[in-house]
mmCIF file of C-alpha atoms in Angstrom:
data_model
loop_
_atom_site.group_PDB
_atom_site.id
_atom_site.type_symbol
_atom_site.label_atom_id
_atom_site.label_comp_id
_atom_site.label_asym_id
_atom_site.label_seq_id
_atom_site.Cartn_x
_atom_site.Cartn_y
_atom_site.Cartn_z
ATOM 1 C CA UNK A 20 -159.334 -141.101 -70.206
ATOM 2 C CA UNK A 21 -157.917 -143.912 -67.801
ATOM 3 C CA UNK A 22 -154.838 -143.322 -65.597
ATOM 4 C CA UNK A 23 -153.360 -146.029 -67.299
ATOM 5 C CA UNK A 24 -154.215 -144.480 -70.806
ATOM 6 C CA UNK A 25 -152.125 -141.238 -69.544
ATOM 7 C CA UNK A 26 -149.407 -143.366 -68.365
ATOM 8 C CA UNK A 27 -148.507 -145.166 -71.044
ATOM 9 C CA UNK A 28 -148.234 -141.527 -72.844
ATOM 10 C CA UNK A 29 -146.414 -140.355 -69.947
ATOM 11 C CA UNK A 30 -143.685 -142.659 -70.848
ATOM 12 C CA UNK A 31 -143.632 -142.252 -74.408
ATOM 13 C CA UNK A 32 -143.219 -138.848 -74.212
ATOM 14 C CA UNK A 33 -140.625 -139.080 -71.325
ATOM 15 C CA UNK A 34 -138.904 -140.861 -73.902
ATOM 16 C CA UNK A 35 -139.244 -138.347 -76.242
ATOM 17 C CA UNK A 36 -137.451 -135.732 -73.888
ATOM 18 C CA UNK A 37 -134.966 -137.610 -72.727
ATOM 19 C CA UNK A 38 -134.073 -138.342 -76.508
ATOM 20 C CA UNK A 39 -134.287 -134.633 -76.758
ATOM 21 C CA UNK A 40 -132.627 -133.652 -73.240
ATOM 22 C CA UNK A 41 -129.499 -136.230 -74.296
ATOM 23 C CA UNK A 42 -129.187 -133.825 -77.820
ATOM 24 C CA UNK A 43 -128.969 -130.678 -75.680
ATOM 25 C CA UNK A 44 -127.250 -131.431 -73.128
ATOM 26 C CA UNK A 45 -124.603 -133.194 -75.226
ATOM 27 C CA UNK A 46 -124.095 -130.072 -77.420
ATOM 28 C CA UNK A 47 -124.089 -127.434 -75.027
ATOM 29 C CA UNK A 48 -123.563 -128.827 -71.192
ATOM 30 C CA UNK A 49 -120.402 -131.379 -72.253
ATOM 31 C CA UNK A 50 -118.395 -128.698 -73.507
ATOM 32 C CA UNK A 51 -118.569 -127.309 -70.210
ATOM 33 C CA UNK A 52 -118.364 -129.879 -67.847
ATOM 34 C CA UNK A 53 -115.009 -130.624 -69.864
ATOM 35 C CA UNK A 54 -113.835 -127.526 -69.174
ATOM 36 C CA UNK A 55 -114.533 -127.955 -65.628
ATOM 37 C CA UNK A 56 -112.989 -131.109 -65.338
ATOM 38 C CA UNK A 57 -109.860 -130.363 -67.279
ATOM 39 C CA UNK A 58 -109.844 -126.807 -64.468
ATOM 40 C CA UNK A 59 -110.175 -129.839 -61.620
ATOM 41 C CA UNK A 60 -107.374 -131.900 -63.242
ATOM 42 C CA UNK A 61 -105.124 -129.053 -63.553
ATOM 43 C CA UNK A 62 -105.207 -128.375 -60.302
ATOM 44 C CA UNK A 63 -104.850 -131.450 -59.387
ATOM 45 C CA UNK A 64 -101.551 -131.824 -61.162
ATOM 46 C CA UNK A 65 -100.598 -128.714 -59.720
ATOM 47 C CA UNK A 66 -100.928 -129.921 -56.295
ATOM 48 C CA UNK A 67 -99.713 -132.924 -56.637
ATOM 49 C CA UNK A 68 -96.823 -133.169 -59.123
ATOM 50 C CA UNK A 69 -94.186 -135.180 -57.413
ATOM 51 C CA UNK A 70 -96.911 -137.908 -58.105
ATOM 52 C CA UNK A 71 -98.068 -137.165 -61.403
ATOM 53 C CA UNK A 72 -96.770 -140.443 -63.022
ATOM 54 C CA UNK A 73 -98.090 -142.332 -59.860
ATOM 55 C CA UNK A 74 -101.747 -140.657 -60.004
ATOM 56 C CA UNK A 75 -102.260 -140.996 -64.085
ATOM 57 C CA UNK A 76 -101.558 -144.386 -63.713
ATOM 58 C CA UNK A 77 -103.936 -145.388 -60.628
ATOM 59 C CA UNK A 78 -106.607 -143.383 -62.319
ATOM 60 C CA UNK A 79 -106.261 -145.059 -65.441
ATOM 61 C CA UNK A 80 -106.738 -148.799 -63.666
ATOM 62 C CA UNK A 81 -110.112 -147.144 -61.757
ATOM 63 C CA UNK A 82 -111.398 -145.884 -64.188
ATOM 64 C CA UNK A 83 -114.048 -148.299 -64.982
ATOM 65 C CA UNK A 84 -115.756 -145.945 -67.513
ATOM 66 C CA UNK A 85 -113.833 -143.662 -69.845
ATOM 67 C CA UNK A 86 -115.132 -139.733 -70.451
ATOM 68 C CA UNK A 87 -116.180 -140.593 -73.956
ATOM 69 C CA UNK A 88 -118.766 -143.392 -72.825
ATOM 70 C CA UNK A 89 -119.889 -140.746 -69.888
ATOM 71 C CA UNK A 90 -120.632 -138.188 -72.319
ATOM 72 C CA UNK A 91 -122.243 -140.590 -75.116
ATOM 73 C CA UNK A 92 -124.017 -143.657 -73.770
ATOM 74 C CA UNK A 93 -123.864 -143.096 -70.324
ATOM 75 C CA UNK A 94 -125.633 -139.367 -70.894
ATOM 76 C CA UNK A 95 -128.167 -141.025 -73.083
ATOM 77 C CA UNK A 96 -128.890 -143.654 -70.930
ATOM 78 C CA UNK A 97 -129.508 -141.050 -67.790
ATOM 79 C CA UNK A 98 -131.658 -138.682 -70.179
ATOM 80 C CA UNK A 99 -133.587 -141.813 -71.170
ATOM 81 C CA UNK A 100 -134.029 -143.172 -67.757
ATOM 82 C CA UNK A 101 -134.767 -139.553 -66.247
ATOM 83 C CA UNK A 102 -137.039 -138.551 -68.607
ATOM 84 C CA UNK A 103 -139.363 -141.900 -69.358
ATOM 85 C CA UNK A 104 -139.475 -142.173 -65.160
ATOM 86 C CA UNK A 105 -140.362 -137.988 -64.926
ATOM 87 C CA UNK A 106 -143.012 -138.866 -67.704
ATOM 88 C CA UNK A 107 -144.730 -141.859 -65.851
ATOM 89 C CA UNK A 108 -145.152 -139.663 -62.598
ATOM 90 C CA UNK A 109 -146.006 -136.959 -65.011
ATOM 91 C CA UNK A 110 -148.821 -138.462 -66.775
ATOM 92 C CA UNK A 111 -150.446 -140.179 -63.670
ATOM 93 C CA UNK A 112 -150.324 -136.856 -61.852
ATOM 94 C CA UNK A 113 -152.597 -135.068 -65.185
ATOM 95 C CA UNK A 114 -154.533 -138.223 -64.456
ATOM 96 C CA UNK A 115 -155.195 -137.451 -60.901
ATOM 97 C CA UNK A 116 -155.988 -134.137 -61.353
ATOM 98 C CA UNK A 117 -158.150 -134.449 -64.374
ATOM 99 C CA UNK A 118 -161.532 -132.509 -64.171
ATOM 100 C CA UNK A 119 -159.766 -131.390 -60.811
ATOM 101 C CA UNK A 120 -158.765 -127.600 -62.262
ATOM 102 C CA UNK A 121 -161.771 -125.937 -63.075
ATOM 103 C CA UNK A 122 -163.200 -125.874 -66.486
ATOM 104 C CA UNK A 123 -160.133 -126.958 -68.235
ATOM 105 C CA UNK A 124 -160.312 -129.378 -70.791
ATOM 106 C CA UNK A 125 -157.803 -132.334 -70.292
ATOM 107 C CA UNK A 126 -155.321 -130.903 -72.453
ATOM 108 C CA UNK A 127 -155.713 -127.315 -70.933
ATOM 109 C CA UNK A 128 -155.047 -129.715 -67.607
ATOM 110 C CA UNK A 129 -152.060 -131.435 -68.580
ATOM 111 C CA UNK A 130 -150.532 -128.182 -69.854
ATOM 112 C CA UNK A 131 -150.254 -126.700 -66.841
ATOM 113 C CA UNK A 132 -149.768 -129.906 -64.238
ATOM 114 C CA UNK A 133 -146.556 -129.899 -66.547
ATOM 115 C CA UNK A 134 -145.600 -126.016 -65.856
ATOM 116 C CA UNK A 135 -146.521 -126.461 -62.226
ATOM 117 C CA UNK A 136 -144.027 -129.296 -61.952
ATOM 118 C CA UNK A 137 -141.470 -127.342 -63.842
ATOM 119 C CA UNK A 138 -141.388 -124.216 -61.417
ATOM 120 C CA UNK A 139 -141.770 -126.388 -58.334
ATOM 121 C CA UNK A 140 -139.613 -128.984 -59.008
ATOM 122 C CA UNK A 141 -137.136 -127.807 -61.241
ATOM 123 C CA UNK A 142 -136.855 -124.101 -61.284
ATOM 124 C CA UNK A 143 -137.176 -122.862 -58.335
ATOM 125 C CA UNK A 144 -134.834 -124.867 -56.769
ATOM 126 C CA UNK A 145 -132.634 -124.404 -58.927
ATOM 127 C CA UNK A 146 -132.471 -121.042 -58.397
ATOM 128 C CA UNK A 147 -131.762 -121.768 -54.723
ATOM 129 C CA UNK A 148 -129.206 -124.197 -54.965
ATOM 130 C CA UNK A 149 -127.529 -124.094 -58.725
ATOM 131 C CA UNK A 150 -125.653 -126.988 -60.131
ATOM 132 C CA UNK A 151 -122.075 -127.011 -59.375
ATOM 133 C CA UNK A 152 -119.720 -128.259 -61.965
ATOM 134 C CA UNK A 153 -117.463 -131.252 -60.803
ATOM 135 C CA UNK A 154 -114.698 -129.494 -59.584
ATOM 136 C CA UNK A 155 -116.748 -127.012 -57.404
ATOM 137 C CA UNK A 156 -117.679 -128.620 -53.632
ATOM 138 C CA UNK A 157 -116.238 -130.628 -51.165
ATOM 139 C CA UNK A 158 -116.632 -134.431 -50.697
ATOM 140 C CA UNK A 159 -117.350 -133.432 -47.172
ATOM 141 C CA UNK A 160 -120.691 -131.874 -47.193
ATOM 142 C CA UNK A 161 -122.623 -134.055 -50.343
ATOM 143 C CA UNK A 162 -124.439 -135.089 -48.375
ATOM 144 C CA UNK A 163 -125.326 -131.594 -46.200
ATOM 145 C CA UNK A 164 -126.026 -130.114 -49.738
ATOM 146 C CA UNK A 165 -127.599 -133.460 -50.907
ATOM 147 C CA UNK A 166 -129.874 -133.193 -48.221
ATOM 148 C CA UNK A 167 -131.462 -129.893 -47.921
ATOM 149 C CA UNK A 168 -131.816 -129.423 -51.804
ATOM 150 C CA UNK A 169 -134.229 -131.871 -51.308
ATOM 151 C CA UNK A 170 -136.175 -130.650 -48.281
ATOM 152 C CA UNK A 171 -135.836 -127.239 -50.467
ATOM 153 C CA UNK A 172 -137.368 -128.839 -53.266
ATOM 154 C CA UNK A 173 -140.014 -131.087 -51.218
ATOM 155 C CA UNK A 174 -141.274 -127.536 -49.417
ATOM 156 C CA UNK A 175 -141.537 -126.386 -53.004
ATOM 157 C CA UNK A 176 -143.470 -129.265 -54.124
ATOM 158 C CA UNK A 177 -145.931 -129.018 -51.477
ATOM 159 C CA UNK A 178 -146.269 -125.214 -51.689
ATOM 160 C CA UNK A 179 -146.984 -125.329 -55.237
ATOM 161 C CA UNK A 180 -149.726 -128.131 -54.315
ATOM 162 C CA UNK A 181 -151.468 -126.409 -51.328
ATOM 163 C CA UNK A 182 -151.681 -123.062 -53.730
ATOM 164 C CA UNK A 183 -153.342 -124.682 -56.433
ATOM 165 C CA UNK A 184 -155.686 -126.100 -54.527
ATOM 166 C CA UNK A 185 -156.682 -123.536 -52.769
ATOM 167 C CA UNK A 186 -157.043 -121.393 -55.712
ATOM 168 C CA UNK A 187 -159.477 -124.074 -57.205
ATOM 169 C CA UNK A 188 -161.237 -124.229 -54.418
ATOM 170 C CA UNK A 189 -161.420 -120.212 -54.404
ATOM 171 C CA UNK A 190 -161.893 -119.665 -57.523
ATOM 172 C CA UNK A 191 -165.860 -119.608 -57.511
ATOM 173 C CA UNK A 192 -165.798 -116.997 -54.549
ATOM 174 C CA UNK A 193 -162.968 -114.638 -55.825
ATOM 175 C CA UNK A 194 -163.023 -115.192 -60.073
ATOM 176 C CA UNK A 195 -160.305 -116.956 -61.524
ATOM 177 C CA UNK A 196 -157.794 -113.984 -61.827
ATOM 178 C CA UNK A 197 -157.413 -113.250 -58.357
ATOM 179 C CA UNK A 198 -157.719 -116.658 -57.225
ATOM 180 C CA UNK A 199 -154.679 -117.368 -59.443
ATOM 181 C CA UNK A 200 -152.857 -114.064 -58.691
ATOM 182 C CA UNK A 201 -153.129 -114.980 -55.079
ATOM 183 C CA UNK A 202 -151.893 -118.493 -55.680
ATOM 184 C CA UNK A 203 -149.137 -116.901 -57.226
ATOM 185 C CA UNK A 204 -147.967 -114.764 -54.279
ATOM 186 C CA UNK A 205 -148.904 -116.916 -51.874
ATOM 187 C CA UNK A 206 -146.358 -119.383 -53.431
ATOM 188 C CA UNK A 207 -143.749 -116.881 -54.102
ATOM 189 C CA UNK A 208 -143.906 -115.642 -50.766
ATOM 190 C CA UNK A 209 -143.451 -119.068 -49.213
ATOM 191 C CA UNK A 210 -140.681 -119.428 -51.380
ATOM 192 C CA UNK A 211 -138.743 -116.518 -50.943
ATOM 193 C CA UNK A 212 -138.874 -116.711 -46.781
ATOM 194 C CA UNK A 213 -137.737 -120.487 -47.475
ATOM 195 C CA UNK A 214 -134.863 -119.281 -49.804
ATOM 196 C CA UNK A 215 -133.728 -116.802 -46.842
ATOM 197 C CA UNK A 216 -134.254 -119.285 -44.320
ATOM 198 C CA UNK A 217 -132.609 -122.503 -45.523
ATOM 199 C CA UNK A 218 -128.900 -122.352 -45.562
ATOM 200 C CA UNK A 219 -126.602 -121.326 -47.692
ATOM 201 C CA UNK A 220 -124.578 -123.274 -50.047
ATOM 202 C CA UNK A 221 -120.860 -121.586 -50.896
ATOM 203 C CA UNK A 222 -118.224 -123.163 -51.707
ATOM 204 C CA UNK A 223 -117.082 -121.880 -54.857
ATOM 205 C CA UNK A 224 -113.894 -120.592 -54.088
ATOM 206 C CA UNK A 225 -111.654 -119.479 -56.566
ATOM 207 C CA UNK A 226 -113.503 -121.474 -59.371
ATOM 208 C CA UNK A 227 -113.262 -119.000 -62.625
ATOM 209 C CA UNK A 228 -116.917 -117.089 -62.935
ATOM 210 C CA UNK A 229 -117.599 -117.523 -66.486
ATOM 211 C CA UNK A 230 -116.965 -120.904 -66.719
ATOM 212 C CA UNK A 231 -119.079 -121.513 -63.695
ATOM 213 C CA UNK A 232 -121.798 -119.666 -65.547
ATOM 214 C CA UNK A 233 -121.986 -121.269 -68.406
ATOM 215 C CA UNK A 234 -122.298 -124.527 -66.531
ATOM 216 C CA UNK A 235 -125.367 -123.322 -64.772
ATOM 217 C CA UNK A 236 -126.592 -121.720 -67.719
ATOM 218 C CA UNK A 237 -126.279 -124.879 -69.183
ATOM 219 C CA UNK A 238 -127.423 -126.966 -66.592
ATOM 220 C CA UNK A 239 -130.777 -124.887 -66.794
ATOM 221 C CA UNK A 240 -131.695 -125.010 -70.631
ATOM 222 C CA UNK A 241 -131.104 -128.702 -70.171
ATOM 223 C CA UNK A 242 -133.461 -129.101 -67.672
ATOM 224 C CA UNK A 243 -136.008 -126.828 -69.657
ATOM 225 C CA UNK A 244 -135.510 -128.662 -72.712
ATOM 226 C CA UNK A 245 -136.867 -132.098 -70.242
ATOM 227 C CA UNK A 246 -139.952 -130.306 -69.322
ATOM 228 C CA UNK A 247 -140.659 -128.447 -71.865
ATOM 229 C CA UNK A 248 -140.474 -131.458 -74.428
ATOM 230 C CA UNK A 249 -142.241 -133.557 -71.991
ATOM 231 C CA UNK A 250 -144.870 -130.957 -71.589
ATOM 232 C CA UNK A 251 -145.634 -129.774 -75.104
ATOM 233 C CA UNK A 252 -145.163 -134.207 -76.189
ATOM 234 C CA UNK A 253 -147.858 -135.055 -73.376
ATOM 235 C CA UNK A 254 -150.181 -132.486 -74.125
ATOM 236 C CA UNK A 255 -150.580 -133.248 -77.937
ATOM 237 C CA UNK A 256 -150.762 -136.837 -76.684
ATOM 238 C CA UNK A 257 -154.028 -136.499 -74.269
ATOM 239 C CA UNK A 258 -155.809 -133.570 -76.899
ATOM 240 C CA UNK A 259 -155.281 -136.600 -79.251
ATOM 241 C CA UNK A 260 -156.625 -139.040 -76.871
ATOM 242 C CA UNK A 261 -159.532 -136.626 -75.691
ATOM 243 C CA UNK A 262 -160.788 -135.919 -79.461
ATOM 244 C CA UNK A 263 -160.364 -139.987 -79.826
ATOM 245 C CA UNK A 264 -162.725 -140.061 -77.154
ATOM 246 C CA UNK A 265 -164.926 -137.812 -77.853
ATOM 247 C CA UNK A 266 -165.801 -139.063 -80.973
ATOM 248 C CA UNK A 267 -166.082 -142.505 -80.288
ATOM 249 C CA UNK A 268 -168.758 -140.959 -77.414
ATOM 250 C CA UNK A 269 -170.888 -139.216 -80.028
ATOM 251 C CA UNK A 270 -170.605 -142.130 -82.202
ATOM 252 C CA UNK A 271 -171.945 -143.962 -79.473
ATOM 253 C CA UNK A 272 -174.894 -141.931 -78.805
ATOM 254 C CA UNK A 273 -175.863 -141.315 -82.153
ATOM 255 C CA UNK A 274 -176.254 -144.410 -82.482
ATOM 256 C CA UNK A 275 -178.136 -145.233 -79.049
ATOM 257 C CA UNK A 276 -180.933 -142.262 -80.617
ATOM 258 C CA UNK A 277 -181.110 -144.436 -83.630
#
C-alpha cells in the first residue's frame, strides 16, 4: 500500500471522472452557459448597435477558438486535466492518511478523505461564492472575487483538517459518535462565522433568475459528478489493491509456517 501505488490509481481514476465530468457537464451545463452567453451578446448588441457590423467582424478575427471547440475539445481537455490532477492529490492524500483514521480499513479511509475533500473544497464554497455564468460580473473585480474565493476555500480546507484531527485524536476519550458530531459542529460553526464574515459577492444585476439558476444548479451536479466518480473509482481501486495485498501476505506466511 505505497503512496506511489495510490497515486498511480489516483490518476486513473481522475481520468475516469473527468471522462465522466466532460459527459455531464456537456449535456446539462452547455446548454446553459449558451444561454448566458447569447443573454451577454444580446445585450451587447443592444448597447452597441451603431457598431454592430464593426464588432462581429473584430470578434470574428480574435476569436482564436470558436464556441463549438470550447464546448467539445476544449471542455474535455479541462475535465481531463482537472480531474487526473484532483486524482493525483487525491490519492496521495488517502496515502498520507492511511491507518491515520481510526480503525478504518484503507478503503473505509479513502471513502471518506474523498467526502472530506468534497465538502471542504468544493461544496462549501460553493455555497459561499456560486459560479457566475459569463455574462454575470465585472472585469473589474476578478480578481477581488478571484481572490477571496480562495482564502474562503483555503480556511475551509484547513478547518476541515484541524476537525478531523482532532476528532481522531478524541475519539478514544469521547467514543466515535461524539467525537465526530463535534467535528461536525465545530466545522460548521467555523464555517458559518467565515461565510458572515468574508465579503460579499453581488453583482448580479438584472441577470434573469432562472437562467442564473440553472447555471449554478448546473455548475454544482458537475462538480459532484468529479468527486463523486473520483471517489466511488478510487475506492474500488485501493479495496482491490488492499485484498491484492492481503492475500499475497497470507500467501506469504503460510508459506514461512511451512
Amino acid at each position: 500500500m505505497s503512496p506511489r501505488a495510490f497515486l498511480v490509481r489516483g490518476l486513473l481514476a481522475g481520468l475516469l471522472a473527468g471522462v465522466a465530468t466532460f459527459l455531464v457537464a456537456y449535456a446539462v451545463g452547455e446548454p446553459q452557459v449558451g444561454a448566458a452567453i447569447a443573454l451577454e451578446e444580446a445585450g451587447a448588441d443592444g448597447h452597441s448597435h451603431s457598431h454592430a457590423t464593426e464588432g462581429a467582424e473584430g470578434e470574428e478575427e480574435a476569436a482564436e477558438v470558436s464556441r463549438t471547440n470550447q464546448s467539445t475539445w476544449g471542455l474535455l481537455t479541462g475535465t481531463l486535466a482537472v480531474g487526473v490532477a484532483l486524482g493525483g492529490i487525491v490519492g496521495l492524500v488517502a496515502a498520507a492518511t492511511l491507518g491515520r483514521l481510526g480503525r478504518l480499513t484503507p478503503g473505509q479511509s479513502t471513502a471518506l478523505v474523498t467526502l472530506i475533500g468534497f465538502v471542504a473544497v468544493a461544496l462549501v464554497p460553493f455555497l459561499k461564492y456560486p459560479a457566475t455564468p459569463p455574462a454575470v460580473g465585472s472585469g473589474d473585480t476578478i480578481g477581488v472575487r478571484t481572490a477571496v474565493y480562495f482564502a474562503f476555500q483555503a480556511l475551509s480546507v484547513v478547518a476541515a483538517v484541524v476537525v478531523t484531527y482532532a476528532a481522531v485524536r478524541l475519539r478514544g476519550r469521547f467514543g466515535t459518535y461524539l467525537s465526530v458530531v463535534g467535528a461536525i459542529a465545530a466545522y460548521l460553526a467555523v464555517m458559518v462565522v467565515a461565510g458572515e464574515l468574508f465579503t460579499t459577492v453581488n453583482e448580479v444585476g438584472d441577470f434573469p433568475a432562472d437562467t442564473l439558476w440553472f447555471f449554478r444548479r448546473a455548475s454544482l451536479i458537475t462538480l459532484a459528478t468529479m468527486w463523486g466518480v473520483l471517489g466511488v473509482a478510487l475506492t474500488g481501486l485501493v479495496i482491490r489493491l488492499y485484498a491484492a495485498e492481503r492475500a499475497v501476505a497470507e500467501r506469504k506466511a503460510l508459506a514461512a509456517s511451512l
